[in-house]
XYZ file of C-alpha atoms in Angstrom:
697
model
C 0.000 0.000 0.000
C 1.253 3.461 -0.891
C 0.512 6.541 1.244
C -2.086 8.944 -0.158
C 0.448 11.763 -0.672
C 2.499 9.529 -2.957
C -0.608 8.278 -4.765
C -1.762 11.831 -5.364
C 1.606 12.789 -6.810
C 1.801 9.666 -8.978
C -1.717 10.038 -10.403
C -1.697 13.769 -11.054
C -2.169 14.948 -14.617
C 1.215 16.572 -15.134
C 0.083 19.704 -16.983
C -2.408 20.406 -14.183
C 0.009 19.688 -11.333
C 0.002 23.259 -9.992
C -3.783 23.225 -9.491
C -4.116 20.152 -7.261
C -4.510 20.439 -3.506
C -1.080 20.770 -1.880
C -1.644 17.806 0.391
C 2.003 17.475 1.422
C 2.205 21.116 2.529
C -1.038 20.934 4.485
C 0.035 17.720 6.206
C 3.280 19.378 7.297
C 1.281 22.379 8.460
C -0.897 20.169 10.676
C 2.226 18.689 12.296
C 3.646 22.183 12.737
C 0.447 23.388 14.411
C 0.530 20.424 16.789
C 4.122 21.210 17.801
C 3.406 24.926 18.294
C 0.368 24.222 20.479
C 2.370 21.684 22.491
C 5.158 24.192 23.276
C 2.628 26.977 23.839
C 3.676 29.356 21.057
C 0.292 29.272 19.321
C -3.294 29.268 20.557
C -5.913 26.858 19.269
C -8.178 29.627 17.932
C -5.316 30.988 15.813
C -4.718 27.497 14.442
C -8.377 27.140 13.422
C -8.389 30.543 11.750
C -5.099 29.981 9.902
C -6.017 26.458 8.769
C -9.449 27.636 7.565
C -7.806 30.367 5.484
C -5.339 27.879 4.006
C -8.155 25.495 3.070
C -10.144 28.356 1.513
C -7.138 29.284 -0.630
C -6.591 25.706 -1.754
C -10.267 25.237 -2.649
C -10.370 28.568 -4.501
C -7.354 27.508 -6.582
C -9.035 24.221 -7.472
C -12.424 25.774 -8.245
C -11.109 28.608 -10.442
C -9.142 26.103 -12.523
C -12.209 23.824 -12.660
C -14.364 26.697 -13.961
C -11.729 27.560 -16.549
C -11.658 23.973 -17.824
C -15.458 23.791 -17.871
C -15.463 26.929 -20.029
C -13.013 25.322 -22.471
C -15.160 22.200 -22.682
C -18.277 24.316 -23.209
C -16.523 26.202 -26.021
C -15.542 22.938 -27.731
C -19.097 21.609 -27.372
C -20.515 24.825 -28.870
C -18.315 24.427 -31.954
C -19.261 20.770 -32.280
C -22.925 21.796 -31.978
C -22.541 24.112 -34.970
C -21.059 21.266 -37.020
C -23.868 18.997 -35.820
C -26.531 21.475 -36.985
C -24.873 21.713 -40.409
C -24.787 17.923 -40.757
C -28.496 17.684 -40.024
C -29.113 19.615 -43.264
C -26.606 17.627 -45.370
C -25.625 14.409 -43.564
C -22.423 12.643 -44.684
C -21.137 9.438 -43.130
C -17.510 10.566 -43.037
C -18.360 13.852 -41.351
C -20.677 12.118 -38.850
C -17.812 9.764 -37.917
C -15.481 12.738 -37.531
C -18.029 14.551 -35.388
C -18.506 11.542 -33.130
C -14.744 11.360 -32.674
C -14.789 15.041 -31.718
C -17.373 14.374 -29.028
C -15.319 11.404 -27.803
C -12.267 13.639 -27.428
C -14.339 16.050 -25.355
C -15.580 13.043 -23.367
C -12.044 11.991 -22.489
C -11.204 15.579 -21.555
C -14.250 15.492 -19.281
C -13.007 12.238 -17.729
C -9.701 13.946 -16.940
C -11.583 16.769 -15.259
C -13.749 14.375 -13.240
C -10.612 12.565 -12.136
C -9.094 15.927 -11.134
C -12.163 16.720 -8.992
C -12.139 13.255 -7.438
C -8.503 13.348 -6.368
C -8.931 16.794 -4.828
C -12.094 15.726 -2.995
C -10.215 12.747 -1.524
C -7.362 15.023 -0.487
C -9.703 17.494 1.210
C -11.520 14.773 3.118
C -8.292 13.164 4.270
C -6.656 16.380 5.458
C -9.824 17.426 7.312
C -10.051 14.085 9.077
C -6.326 14.172 9.850
C -6.781 17.607 11.447
C -9.724 16.332 13.536
C -7.716 13.360 14.769
C -4.625 15.350 15.623
C -6.407 18.092 17.567
C -9.439 16.084 18.785
C -11.733 18.784 17.502
C -14.756 18.554 15.190
C -13.320 21.034 12.721
C -14.709 19.148 9.698
C -18.309 19.614 10.855
C -17.775 23.359 11.328
C -15.864 23.887 8.101
C -18.126 21.889 5.781
C -21.364 23.302 7.203
C -20.153 26.915 7.179
C -18.774 26.690 3.620
C -21.184 24.285 1.918
C -24.343 26.141 2.987
C -23.058 29.602 2.050
C -24.691 31.179 -1.046
C -21.229 31.787 -2.551
C -19.940 28.332 -1.700
C -16.849 27.180 -3.538
C -16.853 23.879 -1.665
C -20.023 22.844 -3.528
C -18.040 22.930 -6.774
C -15.737 20.217 -5.453
C -18.082 17.961 -3.494
C -21.250 18.402 -5.585
C -19.435 18.857 -8.945
C -21.749 21.771 -9.764
C -21.796 22.596 -13.492
C -20.197 19.362 -14.691
C -23.625 17.745 -15.029
C -24.481 19.982 -17.985
C -21.266 18.979 -19.776
C -21.916 15.302 -19.052
C -25.445 15.650 -20.439
C -24.280 17.414 -23.608
C -21.629 14.786 -24.420
C -23.947 11.853 -23.668
C -26.906 13.262 -25.601
C -24.952 14.133 -28.735
C -23.078 10.833 -28.870
C -26.423 9.084 -28.476
C -27.978 11.063 -31.326
C -25.053 10.321 -33.607
C -25.403 6.581 -33.139
C -27.146 4.546 -35.776
C -30.587 4.192 -34.139
C -32.223 2.882 -37.350
C -34.471 5.888 -37.773
C -35.534 6.121 -34.119
C -36.534 9.564 -32.897
C -35.961 8.691 -29.233
C -33.405 10.646 -27.207
C -31.680 9.825 -23.916
C -34.512 11.653 -22.151
C -37.302 9.471 -23.585
C -38.393 6.261 -21.810
C -37.386 3.581 -22.352
C -33.854 4.939 -22.663
C -31.784 3.314 -25.382
C -28.521 1.722 -24.255
C -25.463 3.936 -24.647
C -22.965 1.852 -26.562
C -20.068 4.317 -26.636
C -17.438 3.299 -24.044
C -16.595 6.889 -23.125
C -20.223 7.499 -22.074
C -20.157 4.444 -19.818
C -16.879 5.641 -18.302
C -18.310 9.118 -17.698
C -21.424 7.656 -16.082
C -19.300 5.473 -13.783
C -17.178 8.495 -12.835
C -20.237 10.613 -12.023
C -21.735 7.772 -9.955
C -18.484 7.563 -8.026
C -18.478 11.305 -7.344
C -22.133 11.411 -6.389
C -21.723 8.368 -4.106
C -25.419 7.623 -4.546
C -28.166 9.344 -2.506
C -28.108 9.984 1.213
C -30.842 7.403 1.770
C -29.046 4.620 -0.110
C -25.772 5.515 1.572
C -27.448 5.411 4.987
C -29.184 2.104 4.254
C -25.993 0.538 2.899
C -24.056 1.485 6.010
C -26.950 0.065 8.050
C -26.104 -3.310 6.472
C -22.466 -2.892 7.623
C -21.163 -4.525 4.461
C -17.502 -3.684 4.799
C -15.446 -2.813 1.751
C -11.979 -1.551 1.099
C -11.808 2.143 0.319
C -8.857 1.918 -2.054
C -9.213 -1.243 -4.169
C -6.844 -2.204 -6.930
C -7.457 -0.568 -10.334
C -8.581 -3.860 -11.857
C -11.221 -4.476 -9.196
C -14.095 -3.032 -11.223
C -13.318 -5.365 -14.140
C -13.161 -8.296 -11.713
C -16.477 -7.277 -10.175
C -18.187 -7.160 -13.578
C -17.017 -10.680 -14.393
C -18.073 -12.073 -11.001
C -21.460 -10.338 -10.874
C -24.641 -12.271 -11.644
C -27.977 -10.525 -11.112
C -30.057 -13.643 -10.336
C -27.442 -14.786 -7.814
C -27.752 -11.431 -6.058
C -31.548 -11.851 -5.978
C -31.100 -15.313 -4.464
C -28.927 -13.857 -1.705
C -31.523 -11.177 -0.958
C -34.283 -13.817 -1.009
C -32.267 -15.869 1.494
C -32.037 -12.799 3.750
C -35.785 -12.179 3.476
C -36.801 -15.784 4.151
C -34.473 -16.084 7.126
C -35.958 -12.991 8.777
C -39.479 -14.331 8.126
C -38.360 -17.629 9.655
C -37.033 -15.829 12.743
C -40.188 -13.868 13.553
C -43.021 -16.048 12.205
C -43.159 -18.112 15.428
C -43.135 -15.179 17.886
C -46.949 -14.722 18.129
C -47.553 -18.448 18.772
C -44.414 -19.610 20.616
C -46.029 -19.285 24.076
C -49.104 -21.323 23.094
C -46.915 -23.959 21.433
C -44.814 -24.285 24.612
C -47.912 -24.715 26.785
C -49.383 -27.318 24.416
C -46.247 -29.395 25.028
C -46.582 -29.139 28.814
C -44.201 -26.233 29.459
C -44.941 -22.798 30.902
C -45.624 -19.906 28.542
C -42.306 -18.156 29.265
C -40.386 -21.115 27.816
C -41.121 -19.280 24.569
C -37.972 -17.270 25.391
C -35.834 -20.406 25.003
C -37.782 -21.505 21.910
C -37.280 -18.157 20.180
C -33.699 -17.771 21.458
C -32.553 -21.254 20.402
C -32.217 -19.978 16.853
C -29.967 -17.129 18.021
C -27.815 -19.515 20.104
C -27.026 -21.593 17.029
C -26.457 -18.446 14.950
C -23.550 -17.445 17.236
C -21.644 -20.461 15.893
C -23.074 -20.617 12.376
C -21.981 -17.046 11.638
C -18.340 -18.045 12.122
C -18.320 -21.197 9.994
C -20.429 -19.610 7.240
C -18.064 -16.632 7.166
C -15.084 -18.995 6.825
C -16.885 -21.132 4.219
C -17.599 -18.064 2.084
C -13.816 -17.710 1.551
C -14.060 -20.749 -0.731
C -17.622 -20.828 -2.060
C -20.976 -19.047 -1.992
C -23.155 -21.693 -3.622
C -22.413 -24.612 -1.269
C -23.056 -22.645 1.962
C -26.396 -21.439 0.580
C -27.382 -24.985 -0.397
C -26.397 -26.267 3.050
C -28.309 -23.408 4.692
C -31.477 -24.205 2.727
C -31.336 -27.926 3.563
C -30.732 -27.315 7.272
C -33.536 -24.747 7.440
C -35.908 -27.140 5.651
C -35.105 -29.896 8.164
C -35.282 -27.507 11.129
C -38.723 -26.177 10.207
C -40.040 -29.684 9.566
C -38.808 -30.743 13.016
C -40.441 -27.669 14.565
C -43.778 -28.563 12.962
C -43.551 -32.292 13.829
C -42.892 -31.551 17.522
C -46.637 -31.043 18.080
C -47.681 -34.516 16.918
C -44.681 -36.106 18.660
C -45.539 -34.117 21.825
C -41.837 -33.370 22.246
C -40.449 -30.093 23.564
C -36.968 -31.432 22.778
C -37.899 -31.816 19.103
C -39.246 -28.252 19.135
C -35.985 -26.839 20.510
C -33.847 -28.964 18.166
C -35.861 -27.682 15.227
C -35.140 -24.075 16.199
C -31.462 -24.894 16.756
C -31.278 -26.374 13.257
C -32.837 -23.195 11.874
C -30.142 -21.153 13.622
C -27.397 -23.382 12.207
C -28.740 -22.494 8.753
C -28.210 -18.744 9.166
C -26.293 -17.655 6.058
C -26.443 -13.890 6.643
C -22.626 -13.805 6.749
C -22.592 -15.309 3.244
C -25.227 -12.829 2.023
C -23.154 -9.883 3.281
C -19.933 -11.344 1.895
C -21.444 -11.955 -1.546
C -22.521 -8.312 -1.841
C -19.138 -7.114 -0.610
C -17.084 -9.352 -2.930
C -19.161 -10.014 -6.036
C -21.325 -6.947 -6.674
C -19.733 -4.156 -8.760
C -18.817 -0.992 -6.910
C -21.237 1.120 -8.921
C -24.301 -0.789 -7.636
C -22.948 -2.070 -4.313
C -24.677 0.749 -2.463
C -28.080 -0.243 -3.912
C -27.418 -3.932 -3.186
C -26.503 -3.124 0.425
C -29.672 -1.063 0.806
C -31.579 -4.013 -0.682
C -30.097 -6.266 2.014
C -31.455 -3.982 4.744
C -34.832 -3.646 3.004
C -35.164 -7.431 2.608
C -34.412 -7.876 6.313
C -36.968 -5.236 7.307
C -39.626 -6.691 5.017
C -39.028 -10.183 6.392
C -39.303 -8.884 9.941
C -42.732 -7.425 9.135
C -43.978 -10.361 7.039
C -43.128 -13.040 9.640
C -45.664 -12.024 12.318
C -48.202 -10.973 9.649
C -48.023 -14.445 8.096
C -48.470 -16.032 11.527
C -51.648 -13.972 11.977
C -53.050 -15.311 8.704
C -52.311 -18.982 9.473
C -55.198 -19.343 11.949
C -56.655 -22.588 10.610
C -56.873 -26.113 11.994
C -57.033 -29.432 10.104
C -55.339 -32.839 9.928
C -53.921 -34.897 7.054
C -53.411 -38.488 8.151
C -51.545 -38.115 11.462
C -50.119 -34.662 10.782
C -51.735 -31.687 12.503
C -51.888 -28.322 10.764
C -52.833 -25.486 13.087
C -51.705 -21.985 14.113
C -48.717 -23.455 15.976
C -47.428 -25.952 13.394
C -48.283 -24.132 10.154
C -45.418 -21.606 10.504
C -43.020 -24.568 10.462
C -44.698 -26.283 7.512
C -44.997 -23.070 5.463
C -41.332 -22.197 5.991
C -40.248 -25.774 5.193
C -42.055 -25.546 1.833
C -40.623 -22.048 1.234
C -37.067 -23.267 1.809
C -37.630 -26.288 -0.440
C -38.827 -24.046 -3.273
C -35.896 -21.711 -2.629
C -33.456 -24.660 -2.744
C -34.767 -25.723 -6.170
C -34.477 -22.142 -7.484
C -30.983 -21.870 -6.011
C -29.815 -25.162 -7.520
C -30.778 -24.245 -11.075
C -30.175 -20.479 -11.087
C -27.217 -19.590 -8.857
C -23.925 -18.932 -10.622
C -20.828 -19.524 -8.499
C -18.418 -16.597 -8.993
C -15.107 -17.662 -10.469
C -12.225 -17.646 -7.997
C -9.721 -17.405 -10.844
C -10.869 -14.018 -12.135
C -8.571 -12.083 -9.831
C -5.527 -13.848 -11.269
C -6.246 -12.768 -14.814
C -4.036 -10.069 -16.260
C -5.722 -6.918 -17.373
C -5.534 -6.391 -21.161
C -2.831 -4.109 -22.502
C -3.701 -1.319 -24.884
C -2.554 -1.523 -28.460
C -1.084 1.950 -28.539
C 0.033 4.672 -26.150
C -3.157 6.739 -26.540
C -5.383 3.807 -25.622
C -3.133 2.972 -22.679
C -3.444 6.525 -21.404
C -7.246 6.421 -21.716
C -7.427 3.068 -19.945
C -5.258 4.371 -17.122
C -7.500 7.389 -16.790
C -10.690 5.315 -16.759
C -9.254 2.922 -14.171
C -8.192 5.828 -12.027
C -11.724 7.146 -12.049
C -12.974 3.918 -10.579
C -11.143 4.488 -7.284
C -13.608 5.261 -4.493
C -14.229 8.854 -3.468
C -14.841 8.573 0.257
C -12.006 7.808 2.635
C -13.846 6.648 5.703
C -11.575 4.435 7.797
C -9.460 6.199 10.389
C -7.396 3.061 10.769
C -6.623 3.224 7.056
C -5.244 6.722 7.521
C -3.000 5.581 10.346
C -1.695 2.827 8.092
C -0.996 5.434 5.402
C 0.981 7.561 7.817
C 3.011 4.597 9.072
C 3.796 3.448 5.552
C 4.851 6.933 4.479
C 6.947 7.587 7.583
C 8.756 4.260 7.551
C 8.953 3.769 3.808
C 8.524 0.099 4.512
C 6.625 -2.098 2.095
C 6.731 -4.894 4.670
C 5.059 -2.823 7.374
C 2.451 -1.658 4.897
C 1.586 -5.204 3.872
C 1.399 -6.283 7.511
C -1.027 -3.454 8.259
C -3.329 -4.691 5.494
C -3.607 -8.332 6.605
C -7.079 -9.374 7.793
C -7.686 -10.554 11.352
C -7.066 -14.270 11.836
C -9.175 -14.825 14.970
C -11.875 -13.231 17.089
C -9.166 -12.197 19.578
C -7.033 -10.470 16.922
C -10.128 -8.774 15.505
C -11.035 -7.547 18.998
C -7.541 -6.064 19.423
C -8.127 -3.950 16.315
C -11.144 -2.259 17.915
C -10.643 1.284 19.154
C -12.473 2.534 22.294
C -15.091 4.316 20.165
C -15.760 1.136 18.157
C -16.160 -0.869 21.375
C -18.691 1.683 22.633
C -20.642 1.430 19.389
C -20.689 -2.374 19.644
C -21.987 -1.962 23.206
C -24.743 0.306 21.854
C -25.562 -2.325 19.224
C -25.723 -4.980 21.955
C -28.041 -2.769 24.021
C -30.513 -1.986 21.254
C -30.709 -5.623 20.119
C -31.301 -6.706 23.721
C -34.083 -4.153 24.218
C -35.753 -5.011 20.887
C -35.599 -8.751 21.573
C -37.190 -8.310 25.011
C -40.008 -6.265 23.485
C -40.684 -8.666 20.598
C -40.154 -12.057 22.260
C -42.263 -11.437 25.366
C -45.006 -9.538 23.508
C -47.283 -12.569 23.220
C -46.988 -13.514 26.916
C -47.320 -9.933 28.214
C -50.280 -8.972 26.021
C -52.112 -12.222 26.798
C -51.637 -11.704 30.546
C -52.565 -7.996 30.686
C -54.961 -7.537 27.744
C -56.060 -11.074 26.710
C -54.944 -10.434 23.147
C -55.447 -13.189 20.589
C -52.646 -14.512 18.375
C -53.969 -12.461 15.448
C -53.874 -9.241 17.485
C -50.287 -9.895 18.599
C -49.335 -10.649 14.997
C -50.828 -7.357 13.776
C -48.977 -5.417 16.501
C -45.626 -7.015 15.636
C -46.196 -6.570 11.894
C -46.943 -2.872 12.430
C -43.700 -2.503 14.368
C -41.786 -4.200 11.543
C -43.386 -1.958 8.922
C -41.932 1.128 10.625
C -38.354 0.090 9.784
C -38.150 1.333 6.185
C -40.060 4.630 6.675
C -37.906 5.448 9.703
C -34.731 4.785 7.736
C -35.980 6.941 4.865
C -36.667 9.866 7.199
C -33.340 9.514 9.006
C -31.264 8.894 5.876
C -32.832 11.634 3.753
C -33.647 14.373 6.258
C -32.517 14.015 9.873
C -28.932 13.018 8.974
C -28.655 16.231 6.934
C -29.834 18.415 9.833
C -27.836 16.952 12.729
C -24.494 15.284 13.322
C -24.509 11.500 13.589
C -23.285 11.629 17.178
C -26.111 13.966 18.148
C -28.664 11.582 16.611
C -26.903 8.680 18.331
C -27.187 10.179 21.814
C -30.758 11.441 21.286
C -31.835 7.954 20.092
C -30.252 6.287 23.131
C -32.117 8.666 25.423
C -35.407 7.962 23.615
C -34.848 4.196 23.935
C -34.342 4.781 27.660
C -37.584 6.820 27.778
C -39.447 4.009 25.995
C -38.145 1.466 28.509
C -39.137 3.654 31.474
C -42.654 4.150 30.084
C -43.039 0.372 29.667
C -42.802 -0.387 33.400
C -45.942 -1.390 35.246
C -45.702 0.501 38.529
C -48.907 1.682 40.257
C -51.652 2.522 37.785
C -53.407 -0.318 35.919
C -51.449 -1.350 32.831
C -53.279 -0.197 29.698
C -53.074 -0.924 25.971
C -52.174 2.716 25.067
C -49.289 2.665 27.562
C -47.912 -0.628 26.201
C -48.346 0.249 22.522
C -46.977 3.809 22.803
C -43.986 2.848 24.958
C -43.233 -0.127 22.693
C -43.441 2.063 19.600
C -41.134 4.705 21.125
C -38.629 2.042 22.140
C -38.707 0.172 18.816
C -38.577 3.219 16.508
C -35.816 4.843 18.583
C -33.859 1.575 18.509
C -34.223 1.445 14.710
C -32.916 5.005 14.361
C -30.116 4.160 16.772
C -29.193 1.016 14.847
C -28.930 2.841 11.540
C -26.838 5.729 12.884
C -24.680 3.449 15.037
C -23.810 1.123 12.149
C -23.243 4.129 9.889
C -20.627 5.428 12.346
C -19.229 1.938 12.850
C -18.666 1.417 9.126
C -16.669 4.659 8.967
C -14.309 4.146 11.898
C -13.734 0.387 11.909
C -10.270 -0.757 10.855
C -9.798 -1.503 7.158
C -8.283 -4.839 8.202
C -11.806 -5.840 9.257
C -13.172 -5.277 5.756
C -12.215 -8.767 4.569
C -11.387 -12.245 5.798
C -13.410 -14.558 8.024
C -13.332 -12.342 11.120
C -14.612 -9.164 9.515
C -16.563 -6.195 10.834
C -19.894 -7.613 9.697
C -19.240 -10.818 11.664
C -18.332 -8.882 14.832
C -21.513 -6.815 14.704
C -23.606 -9.924 13.947
C -22.089 -11.754 16.923
C -22.701 -8.791 19.251
C -26.349 -8.586 18.196
C -26.890 -12.352 18.303
C -25.395 -12.721 21.790
C -27.664 -9.889 22.954
C -30.698 -11.747 21.613
C -29.619 -14.996 23.292
C -29.224 -13.299 26.682
C -32.553 -11.469 26.264
C -34.446 -14.670 25.477
C -32.783 -16.466 28.387
C -33.794 -13.572 30.658
C -37.445 -13.995 29.636
C -37.429 -17.698 30.461
C -35.674 -17.247 33.814
C -37.955 -14.345 34.787
C -40.930 -16.591 34.026
C -40.152 -18.720 37.097
C -41.155 -15.717 39.253
C -44.577 -15.599 37.630
C -46.093 -13.789 34.669
C -47.126 -10.883 36.895
C -43.442 -10.054 37.477
C -42.212 -10.845 33.959
C -42.559 -7.365 32.437
C -40.720 -5.370 35.106
C -37.983 -7.949 35.708
C -37.063 -8.195 32.007
C -37.125 -4.414 31.584
C -34.654 -3.803 34.440
C -31.586 -5.226 32.590
C -32.632 -3.286 29.465
C -32.722 -0.073 31.480
C -29.371 -0.777 33.137
C -27.575 -1.565 29.860
C -29.153 1.494 28.225
C -27.944 3.825 30.998
C -24.442 2.320 30.783
C -24.346 2.807 27.001
C -25.472 6.454 27.339
C -22.746 7.095 29.926
C -20.139 5.361 27.731
C -21.211 7.410 24.709
C -20.944 10.707 26.603
C -17.580 9.799 28.132
C -16.030 8.480 24.895
C -16.997 11.338 22.614
C -16.311 14.018 25.207
C -12.800 12.642 25.623
C -12.302 12.467 21.867
C -13.559 15.938 21.176
């Protein structure tokens, strides 16, 4: 790995060298500021003022050059437009070919300009984050907000590439019109849009997608999935991704995610009745529901390791195990066996392939659509969470076929067994195993120097825009300071065990994993004991419980849309994080049954506050986690996604065990006893959040 300063110098367009951000100078300036503050020769406020002025000057230099180049491109396009208008009167094949080549030349000039903007945007982000780390001050928040929202903002030119969209549109539209469309009068603006065959247009589109980094909502949802990816992949990665990508295989992974979440929550409304029908107390439902999570603690590890070698075989194994597990769950009723019931749920947990689903998106989906695929992963999970209880509410029928009983308790098992069998057949015939040899292929060499230069430029544009891992920056600094290739390679190796992965966690990451543990614990308590609590206090039927749980699940996507598109633009992530923790705490406090008779409005409102706040908290927490977790946890068996999954799964196991143990004290005490640990963990997480971020900033 090469430090960013060296990469910037190596990838600069030589004739534009004077107009790039002076990253090396600014990095030295940050070190100089730190030394001056340490010896007491400079005050912090003078540092902030001086560094702001330096950044303003650098951005102004970049923007003025960018505007100059946009003007040159606009002038070239205007001349080409005149030629285009003339050709419309007297079309000639040779002149049309020449005109198309003219637009292609402008397209490659535009690619150079997009690459220029991208490299400067990376440099600005890195130097701002470096300043924040060195001085433990949220300077980035102040600087970006004060400059980006100003009516005369120059920062918008860099980060929002203002004005370049018109040039992109002009090049794309004219190249499209000059193609042989066999007499079609459609343009790029008419649906359905015709495919753009010209390679330069595809390259421009990929570059713009990279700069835009998708929408805030998709970005927020993708980070919610915590699908880790390297921020600086090799130049050939995009080509590898295209060869490994298979749309139907991606759909199969998302379908697996959806079905597994349905499988998790479909039994919640009926688990207490099922336990009692087998001679156990109602609160044994905690063990029945939690058995799946217990097995998932182990399955996440071996599925993550298995995905290093294959994606197809783990998914096949998962489907078979889930089919068997659901069949065992359904048969437990006729066999009158609580052991069979618990074994069935354990089998279902051993079939959890969520680690494979995450890994497939991270490794086999092209960068340009990885954000959408990650958001699809979260959406499939949310939809499954809502559909599970809703489906249980529908399955309120009772009949027998031979000696097999089909009722509200066994039908969830039978329905999911059939669903996994159908999924297995679809998987067997439609999934395409990504080739493991693609990465070893050599990238094609250009036939001449001009083509080689264009290919280099296009590959350069496929580097990611956002530098989000603080650990990655530390690695950069170490590599640059030591000049050691060996040290750099060592710093890039993935974790080889849970212990080594844990050692890579910074204090702030540990706090965020604690928050994740807390919210999963609180949500599991609310969902798993809902049937027992509502039956005891309100005499709710299974259908009523199912409707309540389905309504809670349906809030997930709307809440994420609001947070990702609006709230995250108005407040800092850490502010949303702390506010959400406090609201979860409020929801828990309102859920206690103290003196007044417990009512439906109190239970529903407190549950809704707790659940919605936990959903907001989960999204923001994982968004922060994905940005600060070490880049070494972006790959390998023991990756960041596995750590977060294990933290959440262990929380669910402990929550379900708490419900069962509290049940021995009687159903009248169940609610308050299970809420006490939730309240305690929530208060601890709030205190840890305040302490950690106050010490950092």
